[in-house]
mmCIF file of C-alpha atoms in Angstrom:
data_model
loop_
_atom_site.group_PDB
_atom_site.id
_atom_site.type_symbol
_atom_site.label_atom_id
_atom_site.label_comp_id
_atom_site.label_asym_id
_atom_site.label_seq_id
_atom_site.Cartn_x
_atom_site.Cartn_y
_atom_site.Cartn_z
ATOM 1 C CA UNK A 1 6.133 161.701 77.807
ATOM 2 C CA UNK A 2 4.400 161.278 81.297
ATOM 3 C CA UNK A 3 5.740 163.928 83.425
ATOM 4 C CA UNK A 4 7.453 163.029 86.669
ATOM 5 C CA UNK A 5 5.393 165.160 88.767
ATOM 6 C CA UNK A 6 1.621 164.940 87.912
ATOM 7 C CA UNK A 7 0.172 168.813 88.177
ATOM 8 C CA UNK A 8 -2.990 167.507 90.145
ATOM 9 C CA UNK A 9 -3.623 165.550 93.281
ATOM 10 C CA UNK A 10 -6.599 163.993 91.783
ATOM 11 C CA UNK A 11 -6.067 160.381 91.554
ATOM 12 C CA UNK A 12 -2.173 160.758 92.844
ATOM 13 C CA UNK A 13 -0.320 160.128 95.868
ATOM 14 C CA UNK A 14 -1.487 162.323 98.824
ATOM 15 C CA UNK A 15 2.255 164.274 98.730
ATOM 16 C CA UNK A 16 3.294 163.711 95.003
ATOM 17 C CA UNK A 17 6.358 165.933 95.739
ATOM 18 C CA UNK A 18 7.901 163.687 97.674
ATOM 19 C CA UNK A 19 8.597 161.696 94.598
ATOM 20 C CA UNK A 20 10.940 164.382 93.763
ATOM 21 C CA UNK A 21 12.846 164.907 96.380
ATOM 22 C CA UNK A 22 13.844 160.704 95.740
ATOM 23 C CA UNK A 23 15.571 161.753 92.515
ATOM 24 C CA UNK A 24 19.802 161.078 92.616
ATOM 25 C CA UNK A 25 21.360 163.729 93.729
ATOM 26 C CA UNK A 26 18.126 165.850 95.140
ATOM 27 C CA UNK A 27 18.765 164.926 99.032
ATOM 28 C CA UNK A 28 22.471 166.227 98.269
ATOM 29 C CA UNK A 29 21.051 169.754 96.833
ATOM 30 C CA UNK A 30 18.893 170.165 99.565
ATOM 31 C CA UNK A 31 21.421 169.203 102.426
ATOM 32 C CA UNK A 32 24.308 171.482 100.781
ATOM 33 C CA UNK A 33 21.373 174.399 100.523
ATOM 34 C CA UNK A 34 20.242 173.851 104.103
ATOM 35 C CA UNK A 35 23.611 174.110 105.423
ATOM 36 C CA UNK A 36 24.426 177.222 103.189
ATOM 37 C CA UNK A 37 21.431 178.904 104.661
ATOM 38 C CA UNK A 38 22.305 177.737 108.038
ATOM 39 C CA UNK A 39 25.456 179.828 107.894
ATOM 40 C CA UNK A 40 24.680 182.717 106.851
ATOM 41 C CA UNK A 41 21.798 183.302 109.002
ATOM 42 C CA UNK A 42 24.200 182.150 111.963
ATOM 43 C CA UNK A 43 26.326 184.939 110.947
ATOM 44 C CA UNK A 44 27.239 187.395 114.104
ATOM 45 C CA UNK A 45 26.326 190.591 111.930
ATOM 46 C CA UNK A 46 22.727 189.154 111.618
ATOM 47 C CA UNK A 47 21.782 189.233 115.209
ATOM 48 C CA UNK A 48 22.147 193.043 114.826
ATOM 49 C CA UNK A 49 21.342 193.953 111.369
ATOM 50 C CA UNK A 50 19.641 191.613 109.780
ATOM 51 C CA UNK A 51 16.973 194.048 108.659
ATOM 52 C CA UNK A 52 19.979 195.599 106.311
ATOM 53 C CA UNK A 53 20.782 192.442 105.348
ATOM 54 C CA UNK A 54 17.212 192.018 104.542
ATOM 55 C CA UNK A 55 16.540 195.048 102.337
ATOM 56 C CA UNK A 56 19.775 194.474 100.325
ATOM 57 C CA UNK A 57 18.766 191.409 99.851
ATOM 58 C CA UNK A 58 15.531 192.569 98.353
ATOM 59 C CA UNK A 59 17.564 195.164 96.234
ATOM 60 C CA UNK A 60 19.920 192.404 94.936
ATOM 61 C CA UNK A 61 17.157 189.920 94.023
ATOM 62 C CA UNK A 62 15.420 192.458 92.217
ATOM 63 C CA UNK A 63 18.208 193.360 90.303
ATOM 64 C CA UNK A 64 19.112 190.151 89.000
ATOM 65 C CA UNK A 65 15.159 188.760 88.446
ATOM 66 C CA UNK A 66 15.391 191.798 86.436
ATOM 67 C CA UNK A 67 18.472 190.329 84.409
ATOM 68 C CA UNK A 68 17.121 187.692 83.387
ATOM 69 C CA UNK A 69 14.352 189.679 82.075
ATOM 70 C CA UNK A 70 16.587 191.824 79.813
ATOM 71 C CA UNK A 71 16.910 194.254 82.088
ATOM 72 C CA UNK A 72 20.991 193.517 82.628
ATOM 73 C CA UNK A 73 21.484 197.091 84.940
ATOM 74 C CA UNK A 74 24.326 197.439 87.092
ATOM 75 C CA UNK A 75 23.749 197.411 91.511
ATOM 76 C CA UNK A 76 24.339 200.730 91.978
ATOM 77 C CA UNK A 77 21.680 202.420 88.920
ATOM 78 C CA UNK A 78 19.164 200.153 90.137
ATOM 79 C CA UNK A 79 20.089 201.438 93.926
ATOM 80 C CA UNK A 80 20.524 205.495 92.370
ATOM 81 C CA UNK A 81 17.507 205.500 89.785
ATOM 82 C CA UNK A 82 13.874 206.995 91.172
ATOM 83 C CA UNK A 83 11.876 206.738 88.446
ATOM 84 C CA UNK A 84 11.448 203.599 86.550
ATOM 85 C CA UNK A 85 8.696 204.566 83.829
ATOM 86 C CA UNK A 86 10.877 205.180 81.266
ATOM 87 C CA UNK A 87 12.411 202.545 78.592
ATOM 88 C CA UNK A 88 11.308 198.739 78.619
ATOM 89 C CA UNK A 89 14.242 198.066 80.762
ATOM 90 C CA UNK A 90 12.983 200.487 83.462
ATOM 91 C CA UNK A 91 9.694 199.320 83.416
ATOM 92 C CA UNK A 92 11.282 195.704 83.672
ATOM 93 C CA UNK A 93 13.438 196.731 86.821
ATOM 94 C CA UNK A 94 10.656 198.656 88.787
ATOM 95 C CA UNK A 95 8.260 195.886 87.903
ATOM 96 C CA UNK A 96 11.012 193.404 89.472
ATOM 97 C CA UNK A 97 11.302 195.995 92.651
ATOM 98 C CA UNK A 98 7.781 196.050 93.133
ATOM 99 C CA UNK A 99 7.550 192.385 93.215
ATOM 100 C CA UNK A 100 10.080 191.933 95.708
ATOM 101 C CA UNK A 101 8.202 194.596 98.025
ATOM 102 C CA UNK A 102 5.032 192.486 97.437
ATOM 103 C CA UNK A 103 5.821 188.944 97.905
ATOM 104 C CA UNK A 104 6.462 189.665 101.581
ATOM 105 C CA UNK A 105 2.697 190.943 101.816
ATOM 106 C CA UNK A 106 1.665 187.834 100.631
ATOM 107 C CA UNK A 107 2.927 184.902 102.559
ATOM 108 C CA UNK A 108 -0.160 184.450 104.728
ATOM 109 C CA UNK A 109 -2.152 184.343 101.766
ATOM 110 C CA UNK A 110 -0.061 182.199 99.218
ATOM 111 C CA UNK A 111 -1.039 178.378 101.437
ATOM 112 C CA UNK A 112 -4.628 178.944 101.205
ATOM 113 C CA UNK A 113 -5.540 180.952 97.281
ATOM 114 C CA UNK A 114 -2.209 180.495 95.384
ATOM 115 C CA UNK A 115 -4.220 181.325 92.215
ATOM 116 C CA UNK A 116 -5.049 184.845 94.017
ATOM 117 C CA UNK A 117 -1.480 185.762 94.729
ATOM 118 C CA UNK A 118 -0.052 184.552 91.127
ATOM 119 C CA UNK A 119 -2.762 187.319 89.933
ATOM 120 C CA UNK A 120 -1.802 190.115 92.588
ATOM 121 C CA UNK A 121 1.829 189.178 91.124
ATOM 122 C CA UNK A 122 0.835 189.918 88.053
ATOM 123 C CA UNK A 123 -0.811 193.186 88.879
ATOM 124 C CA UNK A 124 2.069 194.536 90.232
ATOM 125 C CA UNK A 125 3.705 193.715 88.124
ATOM 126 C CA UNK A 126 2.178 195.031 85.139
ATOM 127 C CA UNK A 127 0.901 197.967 86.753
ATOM 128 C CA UNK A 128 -1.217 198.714 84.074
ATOM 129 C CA UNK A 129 -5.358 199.060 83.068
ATOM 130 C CA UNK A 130 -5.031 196.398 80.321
ATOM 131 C CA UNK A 131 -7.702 193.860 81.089
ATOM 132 C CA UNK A 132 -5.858 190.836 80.332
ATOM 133 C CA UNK A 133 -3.479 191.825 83.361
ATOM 134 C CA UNK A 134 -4.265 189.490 86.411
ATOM 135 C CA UNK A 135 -5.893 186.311 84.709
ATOM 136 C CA UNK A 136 -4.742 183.646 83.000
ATOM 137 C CA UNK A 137 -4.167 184.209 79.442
ATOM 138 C CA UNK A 138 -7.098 183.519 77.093
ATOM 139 C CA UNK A 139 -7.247 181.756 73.421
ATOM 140 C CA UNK A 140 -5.695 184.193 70.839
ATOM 141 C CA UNK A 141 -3.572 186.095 73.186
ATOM 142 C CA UNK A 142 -0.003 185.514 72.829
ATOM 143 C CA UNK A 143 2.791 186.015 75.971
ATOM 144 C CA UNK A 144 5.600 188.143 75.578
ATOM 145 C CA UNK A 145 8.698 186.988 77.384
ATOM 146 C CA UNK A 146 11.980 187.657 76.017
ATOM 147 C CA UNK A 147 13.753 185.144 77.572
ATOM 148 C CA UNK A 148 11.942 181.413 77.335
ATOM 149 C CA UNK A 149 11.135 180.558 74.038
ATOM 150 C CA UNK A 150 9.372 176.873 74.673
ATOM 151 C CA UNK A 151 6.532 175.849 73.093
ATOM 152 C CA UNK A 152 3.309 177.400 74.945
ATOM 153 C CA UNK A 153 0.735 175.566 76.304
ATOM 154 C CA UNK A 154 -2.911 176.612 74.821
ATOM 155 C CA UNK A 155 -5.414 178.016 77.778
ATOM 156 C CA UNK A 156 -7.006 174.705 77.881
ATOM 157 C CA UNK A 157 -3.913 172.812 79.020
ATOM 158 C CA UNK A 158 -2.967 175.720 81.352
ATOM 159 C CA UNK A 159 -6.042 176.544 83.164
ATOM 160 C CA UNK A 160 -5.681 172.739 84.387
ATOM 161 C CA UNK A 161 -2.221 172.493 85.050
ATOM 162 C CA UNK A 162 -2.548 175.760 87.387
ATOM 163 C CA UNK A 163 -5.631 174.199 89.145
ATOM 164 C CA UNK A 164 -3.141 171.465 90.077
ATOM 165 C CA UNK A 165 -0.600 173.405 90.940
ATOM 166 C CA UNK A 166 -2.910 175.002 93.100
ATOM 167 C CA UNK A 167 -4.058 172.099 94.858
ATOM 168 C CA UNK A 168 -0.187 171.020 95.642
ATOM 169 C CA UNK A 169 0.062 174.318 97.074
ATOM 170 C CA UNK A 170 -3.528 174.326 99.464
ATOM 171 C CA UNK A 171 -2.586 170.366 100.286
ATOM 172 C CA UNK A 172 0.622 170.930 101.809
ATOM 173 C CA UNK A 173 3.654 168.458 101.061
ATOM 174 C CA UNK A 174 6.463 167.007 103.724
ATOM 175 C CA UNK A 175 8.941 167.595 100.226
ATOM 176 C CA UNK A 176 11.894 169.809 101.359
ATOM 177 C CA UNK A 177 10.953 173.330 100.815
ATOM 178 C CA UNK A 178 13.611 173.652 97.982
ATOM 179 C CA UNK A 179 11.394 171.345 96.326
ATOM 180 C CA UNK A 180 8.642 173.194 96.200
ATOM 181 C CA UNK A 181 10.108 176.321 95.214
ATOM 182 C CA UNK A 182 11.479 174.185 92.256
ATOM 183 C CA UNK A 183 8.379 173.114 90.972
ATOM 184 C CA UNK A 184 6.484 176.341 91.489
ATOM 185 C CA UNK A 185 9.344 178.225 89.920
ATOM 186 C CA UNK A 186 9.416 175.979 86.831
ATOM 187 C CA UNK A 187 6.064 175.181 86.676
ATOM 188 C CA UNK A 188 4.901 178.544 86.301
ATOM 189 C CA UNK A 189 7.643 179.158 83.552
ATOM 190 C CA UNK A 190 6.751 176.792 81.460
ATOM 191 C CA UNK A 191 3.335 177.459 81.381
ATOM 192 C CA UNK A 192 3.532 181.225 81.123
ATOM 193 C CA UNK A 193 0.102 181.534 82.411
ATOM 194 C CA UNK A 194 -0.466 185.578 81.853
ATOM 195 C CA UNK A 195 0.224 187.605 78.852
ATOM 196 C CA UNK A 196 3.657 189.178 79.842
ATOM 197 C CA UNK A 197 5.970 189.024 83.109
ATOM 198 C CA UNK A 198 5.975 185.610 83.626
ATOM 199 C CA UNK A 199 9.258 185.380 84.221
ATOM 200 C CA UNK A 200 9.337 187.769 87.335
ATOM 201 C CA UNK A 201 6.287 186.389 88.711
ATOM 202 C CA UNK A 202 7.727 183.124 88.716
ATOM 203 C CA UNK A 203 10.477 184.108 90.594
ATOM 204 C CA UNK A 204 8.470 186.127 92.792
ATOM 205 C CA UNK A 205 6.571 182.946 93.877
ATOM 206 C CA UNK A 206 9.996 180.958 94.274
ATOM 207 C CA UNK A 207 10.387 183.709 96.661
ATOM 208 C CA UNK A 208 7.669 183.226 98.396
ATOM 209 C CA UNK A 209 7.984 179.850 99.063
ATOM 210 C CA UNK A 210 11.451 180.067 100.078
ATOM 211 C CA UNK A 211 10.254 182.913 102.702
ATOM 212 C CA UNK A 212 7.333 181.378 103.754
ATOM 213 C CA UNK A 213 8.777 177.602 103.953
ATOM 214 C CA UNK A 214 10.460 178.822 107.147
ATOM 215 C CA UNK A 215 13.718 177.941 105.108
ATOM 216 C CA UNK A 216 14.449 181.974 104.447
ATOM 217 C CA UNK A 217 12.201 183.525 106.432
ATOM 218 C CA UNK A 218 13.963 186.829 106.857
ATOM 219 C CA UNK A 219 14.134 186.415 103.346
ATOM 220 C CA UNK A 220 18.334 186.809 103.047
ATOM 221 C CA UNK A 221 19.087 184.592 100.476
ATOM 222 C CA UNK A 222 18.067 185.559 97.210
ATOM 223 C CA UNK A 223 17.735 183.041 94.723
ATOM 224 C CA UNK A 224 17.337 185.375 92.008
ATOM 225 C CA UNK A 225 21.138 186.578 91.952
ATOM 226 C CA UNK A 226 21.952 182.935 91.697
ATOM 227 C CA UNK A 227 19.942 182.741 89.022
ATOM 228 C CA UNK A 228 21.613 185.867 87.150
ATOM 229 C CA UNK A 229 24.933 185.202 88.202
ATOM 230 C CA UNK A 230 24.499 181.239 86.581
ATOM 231 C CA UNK A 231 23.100 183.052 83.163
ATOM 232 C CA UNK A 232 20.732 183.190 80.908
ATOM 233 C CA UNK A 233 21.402 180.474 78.445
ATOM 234 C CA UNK A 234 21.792 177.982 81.721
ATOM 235 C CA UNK A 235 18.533 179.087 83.174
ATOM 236 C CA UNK A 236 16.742 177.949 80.033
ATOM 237 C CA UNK A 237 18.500 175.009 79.301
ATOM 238 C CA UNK A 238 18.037 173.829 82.978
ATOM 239 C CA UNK A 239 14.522 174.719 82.153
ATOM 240 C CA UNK A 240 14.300 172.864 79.323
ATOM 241 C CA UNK A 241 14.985 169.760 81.566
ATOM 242 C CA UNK A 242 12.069 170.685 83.918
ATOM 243 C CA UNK A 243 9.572 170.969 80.527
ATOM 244 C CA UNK A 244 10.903 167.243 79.640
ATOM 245 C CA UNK A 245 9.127 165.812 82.617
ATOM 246 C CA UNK A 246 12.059 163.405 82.813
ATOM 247 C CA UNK A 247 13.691 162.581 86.215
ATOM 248 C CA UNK A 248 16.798 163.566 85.025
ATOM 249 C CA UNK A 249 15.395 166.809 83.472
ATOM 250 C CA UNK A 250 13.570 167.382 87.042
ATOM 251 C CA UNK A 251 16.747 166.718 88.912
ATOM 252 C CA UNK A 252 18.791 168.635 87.077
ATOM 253 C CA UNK A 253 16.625 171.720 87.289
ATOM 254 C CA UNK A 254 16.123 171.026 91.181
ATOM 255 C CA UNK A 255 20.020 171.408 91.569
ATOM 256 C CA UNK A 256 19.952 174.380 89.301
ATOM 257 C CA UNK A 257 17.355 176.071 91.773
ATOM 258 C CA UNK A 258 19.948 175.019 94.463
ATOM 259 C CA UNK A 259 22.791 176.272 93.215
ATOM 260 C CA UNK A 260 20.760 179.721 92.903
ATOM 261 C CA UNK A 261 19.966 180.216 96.504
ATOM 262 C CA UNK A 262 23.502 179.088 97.171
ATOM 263 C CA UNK A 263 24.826 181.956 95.049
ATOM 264 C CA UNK A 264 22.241 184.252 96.899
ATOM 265 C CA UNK A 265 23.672 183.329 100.168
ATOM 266 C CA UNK A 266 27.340 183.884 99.413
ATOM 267 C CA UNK A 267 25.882 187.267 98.404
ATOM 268 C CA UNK A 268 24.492 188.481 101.138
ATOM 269 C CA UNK A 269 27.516 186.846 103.160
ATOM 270 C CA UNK A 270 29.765 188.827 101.444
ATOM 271 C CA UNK A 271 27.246 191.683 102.671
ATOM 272 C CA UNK A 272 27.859 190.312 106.178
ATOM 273 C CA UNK A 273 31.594 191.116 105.767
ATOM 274 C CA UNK A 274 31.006 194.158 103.749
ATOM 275 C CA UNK A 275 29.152 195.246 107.620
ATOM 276 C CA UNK A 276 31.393 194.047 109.837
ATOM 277 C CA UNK A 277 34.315 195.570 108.513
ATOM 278 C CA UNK A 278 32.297 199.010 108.232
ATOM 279 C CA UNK A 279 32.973 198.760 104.434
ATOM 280 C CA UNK A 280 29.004 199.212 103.658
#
C-alpha cells in the first residue's frame, strides 16, 4: 500500500508534509493543541517560575516515556531514586532521564544532521560500550523493544527510509509543527532503526521538535505523559494506523500525538495551580 507520506523528497513535492496536515480532522488537532499550549504558557505562575515548571516538566516526561517502556514507576520514586543502574526498569528510567536532559542540548543541531542527533540519542541512551550502540542496526541483529511488536523493516529498507526522513528534516516544511513531531515520532517507531531503545529515542525526537518548532520552546508540555496517561495498548494501535500508510491511519495517529501534548499541558497546568496555591 503506497504510504501517504513518501519518506524522501526525491521526486516529491518540495513540502510533502503539507499533505498531511490536509487530512479531516488534522487542522482541528492542531488548532485545539495550539490553543492548549497557548494557555498554559499564558499562565500568571509562568512569568515567574517557569524554569520549575520547566524541570518538572522534564521529570514528568521522563517518567511516563519510561512507562511506556515497561518501566511503569510511580512520580515520586522516579523524583527520590539516585541511582538507576540497577534492574531493567532502572536502567529504562535513567535512560529516559538522560534523554530528557539531552534533547535540550540538541536543538541547534537536530535542523541541519538529524541522523547525528538520532545516534547521540541513542548513546545516551544506551550508555553502554556495545558497538552496535549509535548506528543503525545491521543485517542479523535483532531490536529489543518490549512494547511495539510490528513487523521490522530489514536494514536495507531502513537505511533509506531514515535518509528520507532526514532530508524532510534538513528541507524544512510550512506543515504545523505537530505535524512534524507526528511523523518523526512514528516514523522512527516503526522503523526501530537501532538495536534497543527505540522507543525513548523516538520520543526524545518528538521532543525535540516540539521544543525546537517554537511551539514548546520552554519545553512545558510534555507529550510523553499524554502518551502514558492514553496507554499502552492505544499507543500501539494508534501506531498501527501510522504503519498502514493510510490517510485515515495517518490521521488518526496525528490526533493521537495531539491528544498527548494536550494531556502534557493539563499536567503541568495542574503544576501551575499546584504553585500558586503554595501546594508544591
Amino acid at each position: 500500500m503506497r504510504r501517504v507520506v513518501p519518506m524522501s523528497t526525491t521526486g516529491a513535492s518540495a513540502d510533502p508534509l503539507t499533505a498531511l496536515a490536509a487530512l479531516p480532522g488534522v487542522a482541528e488537532s492542531v488548532e485545539s493543541v495550539r490553543k492548549a499550549v497557548d494557555r498554559v504558557y499564558g499562565h500568571r505562575i509562568m512569568r515567574r517560575r517557569s524554569n520549575e515548571i520547566t524541570s518538572e516538566a522534564a521529570l514528568r516526561g521522563a517518567r511516563g516515556s519510561a512507562a511506556l517502556s515497561g518501566a511503569d514507576w510511580a512520580l515520586e520514586e522516579v523524583r527520590r531514586r539516585a541511582d538507576f543502574s540497577g534492574d531493567d526498569g532502572a536502567r529504562t528510567v535513567g535512560a529516559a532521564l538522560r534523554l530528557t536532559a539531552e534533547a535540550g542540548q540538541l536543538l541547534s543541531i537536530w535542523r541541519q544532521s538529524p541522523l547525528r542527533v538520532l545516534a547521540r540519542l541513542h548513546l545516551v541512551a544506551a550508555a553502554d560500550p556495545d558497538p552496535r550502540v549509535g548506528r543503525p542496526r545491521q543485517d542479523g541483529e535483532g531490536v529489543e523493544e518490549p512494547l511495539v511488536e510490528l513487523p521490522l523493516p530489514d536494514p536495507a529498507e531502513l537505511s533509506g527510509r531514515l535518509e528520507g526522513l532526514s532530508e524532510l528534516i534538513v528541507a524544512g516544511s510550512s506543515a504545523p509543527a505537530l505535524v512534524t513531531a507526528a511523523v518523526v515520532h512514528g516514523e522512527l517507531l516503526a522503523l526501530r532503526p537501532f538495536v534497543s531503545h527505540n522507543g525513548l529515542v523516538a520520543r526524545a525526537a518528538q521532543r525535540i521538535v516540539l521544543v525546537g518548532s517554537g511551539l514548546d520552546p520552554k519545553a512545558i508540555c510534555p507529550a510523553e505523559v499524554g502518551h502514558a496517561e492514553l496507554g499502552r495498548a492505544g499507543y500501539v494501535a494508534a501506531l498501527e494506523g501510522y504503519v498502514s500508510g493510510t490517510p485515515e491511519g495517518m490521521a488518526a495517529w496525528i490526533a493521537h500525538c495531539a491528544k498527548a501534548v494536550e494531556l502534557g499541558v493539563r499536567e503541568s497546568t495542574a503544576v501551575c495551580e499546584a504553585l500558586q496555591r503554595g501546594a508544591a
